[in-house]
Structure formats: structure tokens, C-alpha cells
Amino acid sequence: MYRFLLTPRWWAINVFLLLSIPFCVFMGSWQLGRFEDRVDNHREAEAQVADAKKDKPRPLDDLLPVTKATSGKQATATGRYDTQLLVPGRTLDDKDGYYVLTLLRTGTGRALPVVRGWLPGEPDPAKAPAPPAGEVTVTGALQASETPGSNGVSARSGLPEGQTAAISAASLINLVPYDVYDAWVTLNRGDSGMRAVPASAPGGTGLDLKAFQNLGYTAEWFAFVGFVIFMWFRLFRREVELARDAELGLGPAADTADTADTADTADAADGDGVPRQASGVSSPVQ
């Protein structure tokens, strides 16, 4: 009954099964490893941000350009506050609100974007506290310029005057008549009663969409293992049923033979059940 397993067709099916299962297991394990690596990087980045608060503040220019090693480090800069902008669509503790962003004109001729704090609700210039006058020295966590459309940063345009969707030099250079640092700082303490915006881990180290894509691919590869085994068992059971039917004379070949025998009998008999004469043979004269 199981001799069909020795046919070339089933040799090919069995070889495919034996090769596909370890391949799918390997790919699923690899994708799971990628996800675990991203989780570890996320934890390390969060620990780095937490430890950076304990570091001694350093001059801004000593920490530039912003890298994974310098992101979150304590930076200081001195200058005078100038243009103030609001950054809508920012959440804090699951509450909707906006950032109050003020550009600090430094002695280098460039301005440093400083997030002075967060306020709840819709952006309202009347509610945003005015920046301190005169020369000030700010201290906060250094952050890399944001990329619109990634990490929850809005990419929408057409905002009202005095607002920006992303904190980046590429966006701000079109709103102010002076050069802007390709970085920004969030104050350790919110200014004028506003809530401080916590520093975030550097880009590419969080549990972002790519990390969960790796997890999804892991599930797909392991699901494919189950699908391959199911399809093999289904084909095997079908072949066994066909072999059993053939032994009992219930297969398609037996049905064809029965049909042919019935047709020959019908041809050999007339409508009354009397055998028909062969064509071209005359009946004897009575």
C-alpha cells in the first residue's frame, strides 16, 4: 500500500519536506535573534540616557556631531533666546500636547533649538510662556535632529505660522534667517512652570516598526513549518486512500472498466434484450 513512497514524485516531495523544515526553522531563529538584538539595544540605549543625567555637563560644541555615544549627554550653551515656535502633536504620559521650542542665539552665529517644556492641549501661543530676556546659560540632554515621518514625528506640512512639525535643522532653516545647529537640547527642568520633556534614546535603537517586523517574520517562518507538514500529511493520506480504493476495485481504473463493459453489453443487445446481428450478415430465409 505504501509503495507509492518510492516513486520519483514522492522522492521529490520528501526531499522538499526534509530541506524546507530546517531552512524555515533557521530563518525563524535568525529573525528572532534580530528582534532580541533590537530589544537589547533598546535597553542599553535607555540605560545610557538614564546614566547620562549623572554625567557632568559639557560644552555643546564638544559633543557634536550627535552620535549614539553622545545622544542624551548633558550639554551646556550660552546665548540669548530669540524666535519661539510650537511643536504640535507631542504626547507626554499619554496626554496630547505640544512642545515650546525656543532658538538660543549663541556666540558662534548659529542658534540652538531648545525645548523649554511641554504644555497640554492644542498649541496656543498665548499660553506659551515667553523666554527669559538677556543672556542665559542652558543645560539639558543633547538630542539628534528629528526626521519627519519616523519615530512618531509628524511629516505634515501647512502648519500655522509659528509652528513646526519636526525639530530639525532642515525644517527650522526655512523659518528663521540664521543658521541652526543640527541638534537640539531638552532642558532638565521645565521653564516657567512647564513640564520637562524627557530625553529619548537615539534613533535606530528603539522598539520601532522594524523590530516588530522581525518578530512578525519569526512567526511566519515557524507557521510555514506547520503548513509544510500539514500539506505533506494531506497528500500522504490522499495517496493511501487511492491505493486502498485500487485494491478494492473502487479506483478510477475500475470505474472505467465497468463503464466499458456496460457499453459493450448495450451494443451487443437490442432494445428488447435480444442480441443484435453483426452488420452485413443476412438472416437465413425461413
CSV table of N, CA, C and O in Angstrom, one decimal, residues 23-101:
chain,number,residue,atom,x,y,z
A,23,PHE,N,15.3,24.7,7.0
A,23,PHE,CA,15.5,26.0,6.5
A,23,PHE,C,14.6,27.0,7.1
A,23,PHE,O,15.0,28.1,7.5
A,24,CYS,N,13.3,26.7,7.3
A,24,CYS,CA,12.3,27.6,7.9
A,24,CYS,C,12.7,27.8,9.4
A,24,CYS,O,12.5,28.9,9.9
A,25,VAL,N,13.1,26.7,10.0
A,25,VAL,CA,13.5,26.8,11.5
A,25,VAL,C,14.7,27.8,11.6
A,25,VAL,O,14.8,28.6,12.5
A,26,PHE,N,15.7,27.6,10.7
A,26,PHE,CA,16.8,28.5,10.7
A,26,PHE,C,16.5,30.0,10.5
A,26,PHE,O,16.9,30.9,11.2
A,27,MET,N,15.6,30.2,9.5
A,27,MET,CA,15.2,31.6,9.2
A,27,MET,C,14.4,32.2,10.3
A,27,MET,O,14.6,33.4,10.7
A,28,GLY,N,13.5,31.4,10.9
A,28,GLY,CA,12.7,31.9,12.0
A,28,GLY,C,13.6,32.2,13.2
A,28,GLY,O,13.4,33.2,13.9
A,29,SER,N,14.6,31.4,13.5
A,29,SER,CA,15.5,31.6,14.6
A,29,SER,C,16.3,32.9,14.4
A,29,SER,O,16.6,33.6,15.3
A,30,TRP,N,16.7,33.1,13.1
A,30,TRP,CA,17.5,34.2,12.8
A,30,TRP,C,16.7,35.5,12.9
A,30,TRP,O,17.2,36.5,13.5
A,31,GLN,N,15.5,35.5,12.5
A,31,GLN,CA,14.6,36.7,12.7
A,31,GLN,C,14.4,36.9,14.2
A,31,GLN,O,14.4,38.1,14.6
A,32,LEU,N,14.2,35.9,14.9
A,32,LEU,CA,14.0,36.0,16.4
A,32,LEU,C,15.3,36.6,17.0
A,32,LEU,O,15.2,37.5,17.9
A,33,GLY,N,16.4,36.2,16.6
A,33,GLY,CA,17.7,36.8,17.1
A,33,GLY,C,17.8,38.3,16.8
A,33,GLY,O,18.3,39.0,17.6
A,34,ARG,N,17.3,38.7,15.5
A,34,ARG,CA,17.4,40.1,15.2
A,34,ARG,C,16.5,40.9,16.1
A,34,ARG,O,16.8,42.0,16.6
A,35,PHE,N,15.3,40.3,16.4
A,35,PHE,CA,14.4,41.0,17.4
A,35,PHE,C,15.0,41.1,18.8
A,35,PHE,O,14.9,42.2,19.4
A,36,GLU,N,15.6,40.1,19.2
A,36,GLU,CA,16.2,40.1,20.6
A,36,GLU,C,17.4,41.1,20.6
A,36,GLU,O,17.6,41.8,21.6
A,37,ASP,N,18.1,41.2,19.5
A,37,ASP,CA,19.2,42.2,19.5
A,37,ASP,C,18.7,43.6,19.6
A,37,ASP,O,19.3,44.5,20.2
A,38,ARG,N,17.6,43.9,18.9
A,38,ARG,CA,16.9,45.2,19.0
A,38,ARG,C,16.4,45.5,20.4
A,38,ARG,O,16.5,46.6,20.8
A,39,VAL,N,15.9,44.5,21.0
A,39,VAL,CA,15.4,44.7,22.4
A,39,VAL,C,16.6,45.0,23.3
A,39,VAL,O,16.6,45.9,24.1
A,40,ASP,N,17.7,44.3,23.1
A,40,ASP,CA,18.9,44.6,23.9
A,40,ASP,C,19.5,46.0,23.7
A,40,ASP,O,19.9,46.7,24.6
A,41,ASN,N,19.5,46.4,22.4
A,41,ASN,CA,19.9,47.7,22.0
A,41,ASN,C,19.0,48.8,22.7
A,41,ASN,O,19.5,49.8,23.1
A,42,HIS,N,17.7,48.5,22.7
A,42,HIS,CA,16.8,49.4,23.3
A,42,HIS,C,17.1,49.6,24.8
A,42,HIS,O,17.1,50.7,25.3
A,43,ARG,N,17.3,48.5,25.4
A,43,ARG,CA,17.6,48.5,26.9
A,43,ARG,C,18.9,49.3,27.2
A,43,ARG,O,19.0,50.1,28.1
A,44,GLU,N,19.9,49.0,26.3
A,44,GLU,CA,21.2,49.7,26.5
A,44,GLU,C,21.0,51.2,26.3
A,44,GLU,O,21.6,52.0,27.0
A,45,ALA,N,20.3,51.6,25.3
A,45,ALA,CA,20.1,53.0,25.0
A,45,ALA,C,19.3,53.7,26.1
A,45,ALA,O,19.7,54.8,26.5
A,46,GLU,N,18.3,53.0,26.6
A,46,GLU,CA,17.6,53.6,27.8
A,46,GLU,C,18.5,53.8,29.0
A,46,GLU,O,18.4,54.8,29.7
A,47,ALA,N,19.3,52.8,29.2
A,47,ALA,CA,20.2,52.8,30.3
A,47,ALA,C,21.3,54.0,30.1
A,47,ALA,O,21.6,54.7,31.1
A,48,GLN,N,21.7,54.2,28.9
A,48,GLN,CA,22.6,55.2,28.6
A,48,GLN,C,22.0,56.6,28.8
A,48,GLN,O,22.7,57.5,29.4
A,49,VAL,N,20.7,56.8,28.5
A,49,VAL,CA,20.1,58.0,28.7
A,49,VAL,C,19.9,58.3,30.2
A,49,VAL,O,20.1,59.4,30.7
A,50,ALA,N,19.6,57.3,30.9
A,50,ALA,CA,19.5,57.4,32.4
A,50,ALA,C,20.8,57.8,33.0
A,50,ALA,O,20.9,58.6,33.9
A,51,ASP,N,21.9,57.1,32.6
A,51,ASP,CA,23.2,57.3,33.2
A,51,ASP,C,23.7,58.7,32.8
A,51,ASP,O,24.5,59.3,33.5
A,52,ALA,N,23.3,59.2,31.6
A,52,ALA,CA,23.8,60.5,31.1
A,52,ALA,C,23.4,61.6,32.0
A,52,ALA,O,24.1,62.7,32.0
A,53,LYS,N,22.3,61.5,32.7
A,53,LYS,CA,21.9,62.6,33.6
A,53,LYS,C,22.8,62.8,34.7
A,53,LYS,O,22.9,63.9,35.3
A,54,LYS,N,23.6,61.8,35.0
A,54,LYS,CA,24.6,61.9,36.2
A,54,LYS,C,25.9,62.4,35.7
A,54,LYS,O,26.7,62.8,36.6
A,55,ASP,N,26.1,62.5,34.4
A,55,ASP,CA,27.4,63.0,33.9
A,55,ASP,C,27.5,64.5,34.1
A,55,ASP,O,26.5,65.2,34.1
A,56,LYS,N,28.7,65.0,34.1
A,56,LYS,CA,29.0,66.4,34.2
A,56,LYS,C,28.7,67.1,32.9
A,56,LYS,O,29.1,66.6,31.8
A,57,PRO,N,27.9,68.2,32.9
A,57,PRO,CA,27.6,68.8,31.6
A,57,PRO,C,28.9,69.3,30.9
A,57,PRO,O,29.9,69.7,31.5
A,58,ARG,N,28.9,69.2,29.6
A,58,ARG,CA,30.0,69.6,28.7
A,58,ARG,C,29.5,70.6,27.7
A,58,ARG,O,28.3,70.7,27.4
A,59,PRO,N,30.4,71.5,27.2
A,59,PRO,CA,30.1,72.4,26.2
A,59,PRO,C,29.5,71.8,25.0
A,59,PRO,O,29.9,70.7,24.6
A,60,LEU,N,28.5,72.4,24.4
A,60,LEU,CA,27.8,71.9,23.3
A,60,LEU,C,28.7,71.5,22.2
A,60,LEU,O,28.6,70.3,21.6
A,61,ASP,N,29.6,72.3,21.8
A,61,ASP,CA,30.5,72.0,20.6
A,61,ASP,C,31.4,70.8,20.9
A,61,ASP,O,31.9,70.2,19.9
A,62,ASP,N,31.6,70.5,22.1
A,62,ASP,CA,32.5,69.3,22.4
A,62,ASP,C,31.7,68.0,22.2
A,62,ASP,O,32.4,66.9,22.1
A,63,LEU,N,30.4,68.0,22.0
A,63,LEU,CA,29.6,66.8,21.9
A,63,LEU,C,29.1,66.6,20.5
A,63,LEU,O,28.4,65.6,20.2
A,64,LEU,N,29.4,67.6,19.6
A,64,LEU,CA,28.9,67.5,18.2
A,64,LEU,C,29.9,66.8,17.3
A,64,LEU,O,31.1,66.9,17.6
A,65,PRO,N,29.5,66.1,16.3
A,65,PRO,CA,28.1,65.9,15.9
A,65,PRO,C,27.4,64.8,16.8
A,65,PRO,O,28.1,64.1,17.5
A,66,VAL,N,26.1,64.8,16.8
A,66,VAL,CA,25.4,63.9,17.7
A,66,VAL,C,25.5,62.5,17.2
A,66,VAL,O,25.2,62.2,16.0
A,67,THR,N,26.0,61.6,18.0
A,67,THR,CA,26.1,60.1,17.7
A,67,THR,C,25.3,59.3,18.7
A,67,THR,O,24.8,59.9,19.7
A,68,LYS,N,25.3,58.0,18.6
A,68,LYS,CA,24.7,57.2,19.6
A,68,LYS,C,25.4,57.3,20.9
A,68,LYS,O,24.8,57.1,22.0
A,69,ALA,N,26.7,57.6,20.8
A,69,ALA,CA,27.5,57.7,22.1
A,69,ALA,C,27.3,59.1,22.8
A,69,ALA,O,27.3,59.1,24.0
A,70,THR,N,27.0,60.1,22.0
A,70,THR,CA,26.8,61.4,22.7
A,70,THR,C,25.3,61.8,22.9
A,70,THR,O,25.0,62.7,23.6
A,71,SER,N,24.4,61.0,22.2
A,71,SER,CA,23.0,61.3,22.4
A,71,SER,C,22.5,61.2,23.8
A,71,SER,O,22.8,60.1,24.4
A,72,GLY,N,21.9,62.1,24.4
A,72,GLY,CA,21.4,62.1,25.8
A,72,GLY,C,22.4,62.7,26.7
A,72,GLY,O,22.1,62.9,27.9
A,73,LYS,N,23.6,63.0,26.3
A,73,LYS,CA,24.6,63.6,27.2
A,73,LYS,C,24.2,65.0,27.6
A,73,LYS,O,23.5,65.7,26.9
A,74,GLN,N,24.7,65.4,28.8
A,74,GLN,CA,24.4,66.7,29.3
A,74,GLN,C,25.2,67.8,28.5
A,74,GLN,O,26.5,67.7,28.6
A,75,ALA,N,24.6,68.8,27.9
A,75,ALA,CA,25.3,69.8,27.2
A,75,ALA,C,24.9,71.2,27.7
A,75,ALA,O,23.8,71.4,28.2
A,76,THR,N,25.8,72.1,27.7
A,76,THR,CA,25.5,73.5,28.1
A,76,THR,C,25.8,74.4,26.9
A,76,THR,O,26.7,74.1,26.1
A,77,ALA,N,25.1,75.5,26.9
A,77,ALA,CA,25.3,76.5,25.8
A,77,ALA,C,24.8,77.9,26.4
A,77,ALA,O,23.9,77.9,27.2
A,78,THR,N,25.5,78.9,26.0
A,78,THR,CA,25.2,80.3,26.4
A,78,THR,C,24.8,81.1,25.2
A,78,THR,O,25.4,81.0,24.2
A,79,GLY,N,23.8,82.0,25.5
A,79,GLY,CA,23.3,82.8,24.4
A,79,GLY,C,22.1,83.6,24.8
A,79,GLY,O,21.7,83.7,26.0
A,80,ARG,N,21.3,84.1,23.8
A,80,ARG,CA,20.1,84.8,24.1
A,80,ARG,C,19.0,84.2,23.3
A,80,ARG,O,19.1,83.8,22.1
A,81,TYR,N,17.8,84.0,24.0
A,81,TYR,CA,16.7,83.4,23.3
A,81,TYR,C,16.2,84.4,22.2
A,81,TYR,O,16.1,85.6,22.4
A,82,ASP,N,15.7,83.8,21.1
A,82,ASP,CA,15.2,84.6,20.0
A,82,ASP,C,13.8,84.1,19.6
A,82,ASP,O,12.9,84.2,20.4
A,83,THR,N,13.7,83.5,18.4
A,83,THR,CA,12.4,83.0,17.9
A,83,THR,C,11.9,81.9,18.7
A,83,THR,O,12.6,80.9,19.1
A,84,GLN,N,10.5,81.9,19.0
A,84,GLN,CA,9.9,80.8,19.7
A,84,GLN,C,8.8,80.2,18.8
A,84,GLN,O,8.1,80.9,18.1
A,85,LEU,N,8.8,78.9,18.8
A,85,LEU,CA,7.9,78.1,17.9
A,85,LEU,C,7.2,77.0,18.8
A,85,LEU,O,7.7,76.6,19.9
A,86,LEU,N,6.1,76.6,18.3
A,86,LEU,CA,5.4,75.5,19.0
A,86,LEU,C,5.4,74.2,18.1
A,86,LEU,O,5.3,74.3,16.9
A,87,VAL,N,5.6,73.1,18.8
A,87,VAL,CA,5.7,71.8,18.1
A,87,VAL,C,4.4,71.0,18.4
A,87,VAL,O,4.4,70.4,19.5
A,88,PRO,N,3.4,70.9,17.6
A,88,PRO,CA,2.2,70.2,17.9
A,88,PRO,C,2.3,68.7,17.8
A,88,PRO,O,3.3,68.2,17.3
A,89,GLY,N,1.3,68.0,18.4
A,89,GLY,CA,1.2,66.6,18.3
A,89,GLY,C,2.2,65.8,19.1
A,89,GLY,O,2.6,64.7,18.7
A,90,ARG,N,2.6,66.3,20.2
A,90,ARG,CA,3.5,65.6,21.1
A,90,ARG,C,2.8,65.2,22.4
A,90,ARG,O,2.1,65.9,23.0
A,91,THR,N,3.0,63.9,22.7
A,91,THR,CA,2.4,63.3,23.9
A,91,THR,C,3.3,63.2,25.0
A,91,THR,O,4.5,63.0,24.8
A,92,LEU,N,2.8,63.3,26.2
A,92,LEU,CA,3.6,63.1,27.5
A,92,LEU,C,2.7,62.4,28.5
A,92,LEU,O,1.6,63.0,28.8
A,93,ASP,N,3.1,61.3,28.9
A,93,ASP,CA,2.3,60.5,29.9
A,93,ASP,C,0.9,60.2,29.3
A,93,ASP,O,-0.1,60.3,29.9
A,94,ASP,N,0.9,59.9,28.0
A,94,ASP,CA,-0.4,59.5,27.2
A,94,ASP,C,-1.3,60.7,27.1
A,94,ASP,O,-2.5,60.5,26.9
A,95,LYS,N,-0.8,61.9,27.3
A,95,LYS,CA,-1.7,63.1,27.2
A,95,LYS,C,-1.2,63.9,25.9
A,95,LYS,O,0.0,64.1,25.7
A,96,ASP,N,-2.2,64.4,25.2
A,96,ASP,CA,-1.8,65.2,24.0
A,96,ASP,C,-1.4,66.6,24.4
A,96,ASP,O,-2.0,67.2,25.3
A,97,GLY,N,-0.4,67.1,23.7
A,97,GLY,CA,0.0,68.5,23.9
A,97,GLY,C,1.0,68.9,22.9
A,97,GLY,O,1.0,68.5,21.8
A,98,TYR,N,1.9,69.9,23.3
A,98,TYR,CA,2.9,70.4,22.4
A,98,TYR,C,4.1,70.9,23.1
A,98,TYR,O,4.1,71.2,24.3
A,99,TYR,N,5.2,70.9,22.3
A,99,TYR,CA,6.5,71.4,22.9
A,99,TYR,C,6.5,72.9,22.7
A,99,TYR,O,6.0,73.5,21.7
A,100,VAL,N,7.2,73.6,23.6
A,100,VAL,CA,7.6,75.0,23.4
A,100,VAL,C,9.1,75.1,23.1
A,100,VAL,O,9.9,74.8,23.9
A,101,LEU,N,9.3,75.4,21.8
A,101,LEU,CA,10.7,75.4,21.3
A,101,LEU,C,11.2,76.8,21.1
A,101,LEU,O,10.5,77.6,20.4
